[in-house]
Amino acid sequence: MNDPIHTRVDRSYGPVLAGAGTLININDPSALLVDSRGRTPLRVAEDELAWLHERFVPPPGFGVARERLEDTGTVLLDGEPGSGRNAAARMLLRELSGGAGRFHEVLPELEKSPRLNPAHIGDGDQLLLDLSTSGEQLWREIQGELSSFREEVRAHRAHLVVVLPRHRVEKHHAAFEPFLAEMARPQEMRLLRAYLRHDGITEAGRPPARLTEYLAGRPPVREIAELAGLIRRARDAARGAGGFPEWCATALAAVTARDKDVTQLVAERREGPQRALLLTTAMLHGAHADAIHQATASLLKVARYPEDTRPLLERADLAERFKEIGAETDAGARARFTELGYDSAIRAHFWNHMPELRGPLRTWVADTVLLPQLGRDDRDGLVSRFAEECLRTGHTDELLSLVAQWASASRGDPRLRSAAHALERGLRDQVHGWTFRQKIYGWSRQTLSAGLADVLVGVCAEVMAVRHPDEAMVRLHHLARREVRSTTAREALLQLIRADHRLRRLMLFRLARDLVDHDWPLDAELFLRLAEPGPLLDPGTRLRPLLAETGVRSQLITGWGAVFRRRPHQDWAERVQDWLLAAWEHGRHRDALLDVLVEGGGERGDVLGRLYVLTRDWAHAPPEGPDCRTPLVDLLFDKINTAQATRNGEIAP
């Protein structure tokens, strides 16, 4: 009866307090996307760009493209598919970074005109318009808008690189000839050597004949980069033994012969347990052998394979079973195939040639991420490999349904990270990224579970915002409107906007429009938080501040008018006082600030009266003394009288 009582927690999917004190849980959706090295997707994107820059070999035509971009602010990149034009475009824009603007992609409007929205251009921005996969009709319509769009780019001192469609019947207009740069393929061996050199690999003498033959086939630049990675992996697997010809032979075998080898391997391993271990090892490549053993049993169960009824001691041990499929474990008991490239080839084989297994495999992946023997990197790797097969073959629905299933979990569940990671892979895919952005848009306009909302906030703020900040802003706005007991989307939205004057401008336009047409309670609060006078008056490195732009002033007047009309004065009084202080401290903007407030008051005498009383009381309570700010009160009073007289058809004094 006197034995101590213990509480044991075997598994937790949420915050747990295991002792005295108070549990404080701070929910941060962005943490779902931090990798094992502590890097956010933005940092990963920056590292990838730096990695590309170190290995980049300027192709023939790159110098001409640079001159076009520097002289005119625009360059159109033409060239054959697979020549690395997207990478060249990023390198051209990277050379211009460090100014007032930021790099982002311009996305054509697919469902409305104009296709190119000049509101997406910020001062000094580096813009990429990648039309390489666009159809003939879209290209024809964009050509008709490109001249006016280019003029807006020039007016904002921005730079635009356009990657032209790969296969187009209609060529470019003659008017675009001064902006055209033909991009040829980089020399294949030179490109491969650049990649290898940064991995500490150099070849002596003539390159192997098989390598020369492979490169003579003019593989896409992306595949040359992949070959370099395989050569590095072959060297590492050999622990430096052998030399470049041997490493190269191993890597080329992984590229050119693996499909045939794997087809034969699968055909020879006809028993269900063998094939299950084969596929599981490929999906969890590098995971602990215990985890692979457990996951294999789970896959057999999902595939409805009969249970093995033999006594345990009569069954083959795990080492023997791994040997049968060409795998082995290292000193840490982590299992990998002995042949380079086997894992990816096996995944592709099962996905391509056993389509009836795709559904059960999705179910298996959904459950396997919860295996306690898997570490975070193992789970992320499993999600990435399943996503790779879905995206490679266009089965985006399989991946999106899995995201929805995982994201239905409660906060703290590791499946939320898996959902976020799967969405990240989809968003970064060059072919299918649009599908994922559209799906997130649809989700953002619905009432969601807390888990799915957190996942979407994380991927919008941390993934989509890197290359498509405008779309991230729109989706975060929809999510913030529908938050009930959380402010995570709201704060992520404000953080995104405050870092970019262009996004602040876009959001003010959006809020002014919606405050008139709709009645979302959050929009008035967002307007007041974004109407802070400091960023509106600070030009930074731009030619003029936002308040000096006619369009922005018009939207501010509309926004203030809606706030005055819909919110009690207690809600807006503090922000008005901020504007009054800014008007007093910044004489050159004094008239503009007061004019916006008065015009926002419109014909409502009660609002204008409150503005006057608020200004009078504020002016008589400064630290400097009661009469210091009286001139500002008089100026506001004159503006109110002038506005009322004008509306009444009188001649203003």
XYZ file of C-alpha atoms in Angstrom:
653
model
C 0.000 0.000 0.000
C 3.015 2.304 0.477
C 4.517 1.686 -2.986
C 5.134 4.913 -4.886
C 2.795 5.767 -7.783
C 4.405 6.398 -11.146
C 3.013 7.830 -14.376
C 4.389 6.425 -17.574
C 3.954 8.101 -20.977
C 4.821 5.717 -23.823
C 3.980 8.080 -26.647
C 2.975 11.732 -26.806
C 1.410 13.681 -29.661
C 1.039 16.904 -27.736
C 2.474 18.925 -24.863
C 3.063 16.918 -21.686
C 3.910 18.285 -18.244
C 5.960 15.630 -16.458
C 6.612 17.280 -13.135
C 5.939 20.347 -11.072
C 5.454 23.765 -12.586
C 3.398 25.333 -15.324
C 3.286 24.147 -18.918
C 3.568 27.017 -21.397
C 2.849 25.959 -24.976
C 3.797 28.391 -27.742
C 2.423 27.196 -31.074
C 4.751 28.000 -33.959
C 3.666 26.431 -37.281
C 6.956 27.418 -38.912
C 8.738 24.924 -36.644
C 7.074 22.125 -38.651
C 9.423 22.902 -41.536
C 12.789 23.327 -39.804
C 15.164 20.574 -40.903
C 17.528 18.559 -38.724
C 20.242 21.209 -39.186
C 17.941 23.933 -37.885
C 17.397 25.509 -41.324
C 14.128 27.053 -42.462
C 12.961 26.623 -46.097
C 14.159 30.180 -46.787
C 17.634 29.307 -45.531
C 17.568 26.066 -47.547
C 16.641 28.041 -50.686
C 19.484 30.484 -50.026
C 21.923 27.602 -49.496
C 20.767 25.933 -52.720
C 21.262 29.154 -54.675
C 24.738 29.583 -53.195
C 25.493 25.925 -54.020
C 24.398 26.507 -57.631
C 26.449 29.701 -57.852
C 29.620 27.873 -56.793
C 29.164 25.269 -59.535
C 27.611 27.395 -62.257
C 29.300 27.360 -65.650
C 28.170 30.341 -67.748
C 26.800 28.886 -70.996
C 27.395 30.464 -74.415
C 25.112 33.476 -74.610
C 25.233 34.282 -70.896
C 27.359 37.399 -71.428
C 24.913 38.733 -74.012
C 22.023 38.050 -71.633
C 23.807 39.982 -68.874
C 24.325 42.977 -71.173
C 20.672 42.953 -72.260
C 19.527 42.842 -68.647
C 21.848 45.618 -67.501
C 21.050 47.895 -70.460
C 17.277 47.440 -70.752
C 16.172 45.883 -67.463
C 14.694 42.914 -69.363
C 16.058 39.826 -71.096
C 14.223 36.994 -72.857
C 16.104 33.686 -72.643
C 15.656 31.320 -75.566
C 17.294 27.937 -76.086
C 16.708 24.224 -76.303
C 15.000 22.337 -73.433
C 17.418 20.994 -70.843
C 20.046 23.669 -71.503
C 19.779 25.116 -67.987
C 17.954 28.365 -68.778
C 16.172 28.463 -65.415
C 19.481 28.167 -63.578
C 20.996 30.822 -65.842
C 18.045 33.129 -65.111
C 18.571 32.755 -61.376
C 22.270 33.472 -61.711
C 21.578 36.604 -63.770
C 19.210 37.914 -61.111
C 21.497 36.866 -58.267
C 24.189 39.159 -59.670
C 21.747 42.048 -59.174
C 20.713 41.173 -55.616
C 21.564 43.361 -52.646
C 19.573 46.387 -53.743
C 16.201 47.711 -52.605
C 14.051 44.883 -53.924
C 13.876 41.145 -53.555
C 13.838 38.127 -55.836
C 10.498 36.520 -56.588
C 8.732 34.788 -59.438
C 5.985 36.411 -61.474
C 3.046 34.071 -62.004
C 0.737 34.700 -64.962
C -2.940 34.993 -64.086
C -4.504 31.832 -65.528
C -8.185 32.668 -65.051
C -8.407 36.412 -65.725
C -6.874 39.273 -67.660
C -4.447 40.892 -67.711
C -2.181 37.874 -67.451
C 0.677 39.985 -66.054
C -0.238 42.120 -63.068
C 2.044 45.175 -62.638
C 1.064 45.326 -58.962
C 3.501 42.443 -58.444
C 6.461 44.692 -59.297
C 8.277 46.322 -56.408
C 11.034 48.926 -56.497
C 14.321 47.259 -57.401
C 12.840 43.738 -57.538
C 14.534 40.852 -59.340
C 11.717 39.147 -61.271
C 11.667 35.733 -62.926
C 8.884 34.872 -65.388
C 9.379 31.203 -66.267
C 7.200 30.309 -69.262
C 9.194 27.215 -70.225
C 6.207 24.905 -69.679
C 3.516 27.349 -70.878
C 1.169 26.546 -73.740
C 0.818 28.349 -77.043
C -2.322 30.302 -76.104
C -0.861 31.686 -72.873
C 2.351 32.677 -74.649
C 0.352 34.515 -77.335
C -1.594 36.485 -74.726
C 1.480 37.309 -72.658
C 3.287 38.638 -75.738
C 0.512 41.186 -76.113
C 1.072 42.428 -72.551
C 4.826 42.129 -72.256
C 5.691 45.595 -73.587
C 3.527 47.452 -71.066
C 4.663 45.147 -68.274
C 8.290 45.787 -69.192
C 7.702 49.539 -68.985
C 6.412 49.089 -65.428
C 9.506 47.053 -64.614
C 11.675 49.866 -65.888
C 9.685 52.507 -63.974
C 10.328 50.604 -60.750
C 14.047 50.187 -61.549
C 13.444 46.454 -61.366
C 14.874 43.685 -63.582
C 12.962 40.967 -65.415
C 14.227 37.681 -66.861
C 11.764 35.753 -69.027
C 12.391 32.079 -69.844
C 10.589 31.515 -73.145
C 8.364 28.475 -73.796
C 10.201 25.316 -74.775
C 8.059 24.210 -77.690
C 6.286 27.098 -79.360
C 4.995 27.497 -82.879
C 4.573 31.260 -82.655
C 7.918 32.963 -82.247
C 8.481 36.245 -80.449
C 7.414 39.584 -81.899
C 10.088 41.526 -83.769
C 9.766 44.281 -81.167
C 11.329 41.957 -78.590
C 14.491 41.339 -80.615
C 16.580 43.868 -78.593
C 15.819 41.905 -75.416
C 16.470 38.399 -76.779
C 19.441 36.236 -75.775
C 19.966 32.778 -77.233
C 21.261 30.427 -74.539
C 23.269 27.450 -75.768
C 24.095 24.374 -73.731
C 27.188 24.560 -71.521
C 29.951 22.177 -72.542
C 28.999 18.925 -70.801
C 32.425 17.814 -69.578
C 33.268 21.302 -68.348
C 30.002 21.415 -66.398
C 30.599 17.987 -64.843
C 34.119 18.973 -63.803
C 32.803 22.139 -62.142
C 30.455 20.067 -59.989
C 33.104 17.482 -59.151
C 35.756 20.069 -58.324
C 33.644 21.455 -55.499
C 33.345 17.915 -54.118
C 37.135 17.524 -54.154
C 37.187 15.179 -57.155
C 39.518 15.628 -60.111
C 40.279 13.176 -62.891
C 43.760 12.599 -64.261
C 44.275 11.926 -67.940
C 41.543 11.279 -70.472
C 37.970 10.779 -69.197
C 36.657 7.209 -69.327
C 35.174 6.202 -72.681
C 31.774 5.360 -71.124
C 31.585 8.821 -69.596
C 32.437 10.476 -72.910
C 29.794 8.371 -74.646
C 27.157 9.248 -72.036
C 27.818 12.994 -72.242
C 27.809 12.832 -76.057
C 24.108 11.966 -75.739
C 23.541 15.564 -74.517
C 21.703 14.748 -71.285
C 19.829 17.652 -69.619
C 21.917 19.853 -67.340
C 19.938 18.549 -64.362
C 21.018 14.963 -65.124
C 24.662 15.995 -65.369
C 24.370 17.473 -61.878
C 22.797 14.225 -60.672
C 25.630 12.207 -62.224
C 28.164 14.337 -60.344
C 26.315 13.590 -57.118
C 26.409 9.865 -57.868
C 30.158 9.973 -58.549
C 30.667 11.659 -55.176
C 28.509 9.017 -53.473
C 30.470 6.240 -55.211
C 33.717 7.721 -53.894
C 32.298 8.006 -50.372
C 30.941 4.447 -50.448
C 34.381 3.181 -51.508
C 35.933 5.280 -48.716
C 38.260 6.827 -51.266
C 39.548 3.493 -52.565
C 40.002 3.036 -56.295
C 39.973 6.130 -58.441
C 37.931 8.302 -60.727
C 37.410 5.651 -63.451
C 35.989 3.190 -60.891
C 33.749 5.790 -59.225
C 32.579 6.948 -62.615
C 31.764 3.385 -63.728
C 29.710 2.817 -60.582
C 27.815 6.084 -61.056
C 27.122 5.441 -64.745
C 25.822 1.972 -63.915
C 23.379 3.593 -61.492
C 22.189 5.917 -64.269
C 22.110 3.604 -67.268
C 21.657 0.017 -66.018
C 19.719 0.155 -62.761
C 16.251 -0.209 -64.282
C 17.245 -3.453 -66.008
C 19.020 -4.766 -62.899
C 16.080 -4.011 -60.635
C 13.561 -5.558 -63.031
C 15.571 -8.772 -62.919
C 15.940 -8.597 -59.133
C 12.205 -8.189 -58.551
C 11.404 -10.971 -61.032
C 13.743 -13.346 -59.166
C 12.301 -12.439 -55.731
C 8.756 -13.654 -56.210
C 7.767 -14.242 -52.585
C 5.687 -11.542 -50.904
C 7.965 -11.107 -47.841
C 11.010 -10.634 -50.089
C 9.328 -8.008 -52.213
C 7.915 -6.282 -49.144
C 11.402 -6.052 -47.623
C 12.755 -4.850 -50.967
C 10.227 -2.006 -51.215
C 10.399 -1.106 -47.521
C 14.187 -0.861 -47.609
C 13.918 1.402 -50.642
C 11.327 3.642 -48.949
C 13.231 3.770 -45.631
C 16.722 3.692 -47.088
C 19.257 4.279 -44.330
C 16.807 3.694 -41.461
C 17.479 1.340 -38.557
C 17.027 -2.342 -39.365
C 14.458 -2.713 -36.557
C 12.313 0.001 -38.115
C 12.542 -1.623 -41.541
C 11.587 -4.982 -40.018
C 8.511 -3.501 -38.336
C 7.525 -1.530 -41.429
C 7.876 -4.622 -43.638
C 5.451 -6.544 -41.442
C 3.065 -3.604 -41.649
C 3.299 -3.499 -45.457
C 2.502 -7.206 -45.687
C -0.546 -6.666 -43.502
C -1.741 -3.687 -45.568
C -1.261 -5.735 -48.757
C -3.317 -8.562 -47.139
C -0.521 -11.085 -47.340
C -1.142 -14.218 -45.236
C 0.579 -14.216 -41.858
C 3.701 -16.358 -41.505
C 2.750 -19.239 -39.197
C 6.155 -20.881 -39.019
C 7.892 -21.007 -35.637
C 10.127 -17.998 -35.088
C 13.336 -20.031 -34.965
C 12.613 -21.599 -38.346
C 12.439 -18.258 -40.148
C 15.392 -16.581 -41.859
C 17.085 -13.933 -39.757
C 17.179 -10.288 -40.809
C 20.807 -10.364 -41.978
C 20.025 -13.259 -44.324
C 16.906 -11.558 -45.649
C 18.796 -8.323 -46.325
C 21.477 -10.280 -48.178
C 18.806 -11.858 -50.412
C 17.759 -8.430 -51.673
C 21.251 -6.953 -52.017
C 21.232 -4.863 -48.834
C 23.366 -4.756 -45.698
C 23.563 -2.956 -42.372
C 26.352 -0.705 -41.168
C 27.895 -0.459 -37.712
C 24.875 1.526 -36.535
C 22.460 -1.164 -37.799
C 21.184 1.108 -40.566
C 20.233 -0.740 -43.746
C 21.152 0.279 -47.288
C 21.468 -1.400 -50.664
C 25.024 -2.273 -51.607
C 24.595 -1.023 -55.188
C 24.418 2.711 -55.829
C 21.044 3.946 -57.071
C 19.165 0.741 -56.244
C 16.790 2.445 -53.817
C 15.388 4.988 -56.298
C 15.198 2.416 -59.095
C 13.271 -0.017 -56.876
C 10.790 2.665 -55.811
C 10.212 3.641 -59.444
C 9.815 -0.019 -60.493
C 7.109 -0.850 -57.974
C 5.275 2.431 -58.622
C 5.420 2.066 -62.417
C 4.779 -1.646 -62.792
C 2.476 -2.426 -59.862
C -0.163 0.325 -60.042
C -2.566 -1.696 -57.868
C -0.040 -1.321 -55.032
C -0.212 2.504 -54.995
C -3.305 2.704 -52.794
C -2.028 0.238 -50.176
C 1.377 1.943 -50.281
C -0.243 5.303 -49.506
C -2.052 3.724 -46.542
C 1.208 2.182 -45.371
C 3.108 5.479 -45.614
C 0.328 7.217 -43.665
C 0.828 4.828 -40.735
C 4.579 4.241 -40.987
C 5.520 7.826 -40.074
C 4.302 6.968 -36.554
C 6.788 4.120 -36.043
C 8.655 4.957 -32.822
C 11.882 3.436 -34.205
C 12.060 6.131 -36.892
C 13.902 9.384 -36.302
C 12.828 12.721 -37.723
C 15.153 12.440 -40.719
C 13.826 8.946 -41.432
C 10.244 10.222 -41.431
C 11.136 13.183 -43.631
C 12.944 10.852 -46.016
C 9.942 8.535 -46.263
C 7.621 11.457 -47.032
C 10.042 12.842 -49.633
C 10.367 9.507 -51.408
C 6.629 8.931 -51.589
C 6.134 12.520 -52.777
C 8.826 12.000 -55.426
C 6.937 9.094 -56.970
C 3.608 10.938 -56.874
C 5.070 14.051 -58.492
C 7.162 12.161 -61.025
C 4.068 10.435 -62.400
C 1.531 13.217 -61.880
C -0.422 11.492 -59.078
C -0.871 14.677 -57.075
C -4.244 13.531 -55.682
C -2.550 10.659 -53.849
C -0.183 13.091 -52.144
C -2.848 15.678 -51.340
C -5.173 13.094 -49.808
C -2.301 11.940 -47.617
C -1.651 15.541 -46.550
C -5.304 15.955 -45.576
C -5.217 12.718 -43.552
C -2.053 13.638 -41.669
C -3.170 17.220 -41.065
C -6.363 16.065 -39.343
C -4.221 15.117 -36.337
C -4.130 17.269 -33.238
C -1.444 19.844 -32.495
C 1.841 18.268 -31.440
C 1.294 15.096 -33.480
C 4.361 14.274 -35.647
C 2.046 13.674 -38.604
C 1.585 17.442 -38.909
C 5.265 17.743 -39.768
C 4.841 15.006 -42.375
C 1.892 16.887 -43.891
C 3.888 20.116 -44.025
C 6.888 18.342 -45.544
C 4.726 16.718 -48.244
C 3.201 20.081 -49.149
C 6.665 21.618 -49.280
C 7.759 19.024 -51.811
C 4.660 19.665 -53.903
C 5.043 23.443 -53.810
C 8.674 23.270 -54.908
C 7.903 21.024 -57.891
C 8.363 22.946 -61.142
C 5.576 21.077 -62.964
C 2.953 20.559 -60.258
C 3.617 23.451 -57.879
C 0.610 25.364 -59.260
C -1.705 22.461 -58.357
C -0.579 22.614 -54.738
C -0.870 26.395 -54.552
C -4.436 26.163 -55.860
C -5.329 23.428 -53.378
C -3.963 25.506 -50.505
C -6.011 28.456 -51.773
C -9.165 26.336 -51.684
C -8.375 25.071 -48.191
C -7.609 28.568 -46.915
C -11.169 29.681 -47.710
C -12.721 26.932 -45.588
C -13.164 26.358 -41.877
C -10.306 24.014 -41.012
C -9.124 21.833 -38.172
C -6.418 23.376 -35.992
C -3.850 20.921 -37.366
C -4.495 21.645 -41.032
C -4.598 25.391 -40.345
C -1.183 25.194 -38.652
C 0.259 23.227 -41.566
C -1.023 25.751 -44.101
C 0.240 28.728 -42.095
C 3.657 27.096 -41.924
C 3.975 26.293 -45.631
C 2.577 29.672 -46.732
C 4.876 31.674 -44.448
C 7.989 29.545 -44.870
C 7.777 27.870 -48.292
C 5.446 29.740 -50.617
C 6.686 33.124 -49.405
C 10.195 32.373 -50.721
C 9.275 32.345 -54.424
C 5.621 33.437 -54.488
C 5.118 35.956 -51.658
C 2.019 37.508 -53.239
C 0.166 34.188 -53.252
C 1.378 33.424 -49.733
C -0.058 36.745 -48.564
C -3.489 36.037 -50.071
C -3.709 32.592 -48.507
C -2.539 33.785 -45.092
C -5.181 36.526 -45.251
C -7.941 33.970 -45.832
C -6.602 31.769 -43.036
C -6.362 34.711 -40.623
C -9.970 35.697 -41.293
C -11.180 32.307 -40.182
C -9.084 31.904 -37.040
C -11.161 31.434 -33.891
C -8.900 30.829 -30.908
C -5.551 31.506 -32.530
C -3.632 34.394 -34.062
C -0.856 32.432 -35.771
C -2.021 33.160 -39.333
C -2.562 36.827 -38.476
C 0.914 37.252 -37.052
C 2.517 35.316 -39.920
C 0.686 37.566 -42.390
C 1.813 40.757 -40.668
C 5.400 39.518 -40.410
C 5.446 38.765 -44.143
C 3.987 42.150 -45.108
C 6.099 44.273 -42.796
C 9.266 43.016 -44.459
C 8.211 44.235 -47.919
C 6.835 47.643 -48.975
C 5.348 46.120 -52.119
C 3.354 43.588 -50.124
C 2.165 46.332 -47.772
C 0.898 48.255 -50.787
C -0.855 45.170 -52.185
C -2.441 44.378 -48.832
C -3.708 47.934 -48.366
C -5.353 47.722 -51.789
C -6.862 44.365 -50.884
C -8.154 45.556 -47.510
C -9.614 48.780 -48.914
C -11.527 46.782 -51.527
C -12.799 44.156 -49.107
C -13.691 46.599 -46.341
C -16.187 48.134 -48.765
C -17.549 44.904 -50.262
C -17.416 42.544 -47.255
C -17.634 42.606 -43.496
C -14.794 40.487 -42.165
C -14.159 41.678 -38.589
C -10.434 41.045 -38.906
C -9.934 43.312 -41.912
C -10.462 46.520 -39.952
C -7.929 45.376 -37.353
C -5.424 44.450 -40.068
C -5.885 47.843 -41.695
C -5.187 49.654 -38.440
C -2.071 47.573 -37.819
C -0.752 48.142 -41.344
C -1.608 51.859 -41.301
C 1.263 52.567 -38.919
C 2.713 55.848 -40.192
C 6.422 54.946 -39.968
C 6.578 52.530 -42.950
C 4.191 54.747 -44.939
C 6.560 57.705 -44.610
C 9.917 55.936 -44.911
C 11.034 55.683 -48.561
C 13.965 53.425 -47.689
C 15.961 53.014 -50.884
C 12.953 53.896 -53.060
C 12.300 57.196 -54.802
C 9.317 58.144 -52.657
C 7.357 56.868 -49.643
C 4.140 54.914 -49.971
C 2.062 57.847 -48.728
C 3.236 59.889 -51.701
C 1.714 57.402 -54.150
C -1.726 58.477 -55.365
C -3.064 54.930 -55.369
C -1.909 54.197 -51.832
C -3.388 57.465 -50.524
C -6.696 56.600 -52.167
C -6.755 53.168 -50.511
C -5.845 54.677 -47.144
C -8.770 57.092 -47.432
C -11.102 54.208 -48.290
C -9.746 52.100 -45.444
C -10.031 54.859 -42.853
C -13.572 55.584 -44.053
C -14.594 51.947 -43.521
C -12.938 51.818 -40.094
C -14.637 55.069 -39.010
C -17.948 53.668 -40.211
C -17.724 50.180 -38.716
C -15.629 50.440 -35.569
C -16.225 52.393 -32.343
C -13.851 55.293 -31.877
C -12.048 53.502 -29.037
C -10.710 51.041 -31.625
C -9.150 53.643 -33.903
C -8.289 56.502 -31.562
C -4.779 55.242 -30.762
C -3.806 54.830 -34.420
C -5.184 58.318 -35.207
C -2.949 59.682 -32.449
C 0.010 57.943 -34.112
C -0.846 59.779 -37.333
C -1.149 63.088 -35.472
C 2.275 62.608 -33.900
C 3.752 61.728 -37.303
C 2.123 64.822 -38.800
C 3.662 66.974 -36.069
C 7.137 65.433 -36.406
C 7.252 65.242 -40.223
C 6.300 68.674 -41.510
C 6.686 67.764 -45.189
C 4.011 65.059 -44.823
C 1.728 66.977 -42.445
C -0.855 67.998 -45.026
C -0.981 64.567 -46.634
C -1.557 62.759 -43.316
C -4.300 65.120 -42.173
C -5.954 65.150 -45.608
C -6.247 61.341 -45.572
C -7.927 61.385 -42.141
C -10.342 64.169 -43.058
C -11.251 62.639 -46.422
C -11.701 59.300 -44.705
C -14.249 60.941 -42.408
C -16.233 61.823 -45.503
C -19.628 63.453 -44.900
C -19.999 62.128 -41.367
C -20.033 65.114 -39.088
C -19.867 62.908 -36.002
C -16.596 61.355 -37.187
C -15.058 64.689 -38.106
C -16.161 66.071 -34.751
C -14.491 63.187 -32.934
C -11.327 63.711 -34.984
C -11.249 67.349 -33.927
C -11.870 66.603 -30.236
C -9.305 63.812 -30.290
C -6.730 66.139 -31.876
C -7.487 68.939 -29.425
C -7.152 66.670 -26.384
C -3.973 65.111 -27.789
C -2.482 68.542 -28.474
C -3.102 69.787 -24.934
C -1.417 66.852 -23.248
C 2.140 66.758 -24.598
C 5.237 66.648 -22.407
C 6.389 69.955 -23.938
C 3.392 71.982 -22.696
C -0.253 72.638 -23.536
C 0.274 75.117 -26.387
C 3.045 73.342 -28.284
C 0.811 71.512 -30.791
C -1.972 74.065 -31.144
C -1.029 74.896 -34.772
C -1.818 71.297 -35.733
C -5.298 71.617 -34.194
C -5.895 74.796 -36.158
C -4.713 73.158 -39.390
C -7.032 70.177 -38.914
C -9.931 72.519 -38.095
C -9.331 74.453 -41.328
C -9.222 71.232 -43.362
C -12.495 70.008 -41.837
C -14.179 73.342 -42.602
C -12.845 73.331 -46.147
C -14.042 69.763 -46.747
C -17.527 70.473 -45.392
C -17.841 73.694 -47.345
C -16.794 71.950 -50.547
C -19.364 69.192 -50.038
C -22.092 71.764 -49.349
C -21.270 73.587 -52.558
C -19.904 76.600 -50.732
C -16.717 78.432 -51.539
C -14.124 77.475 -48.990
C -12.638 80.376 -47.047
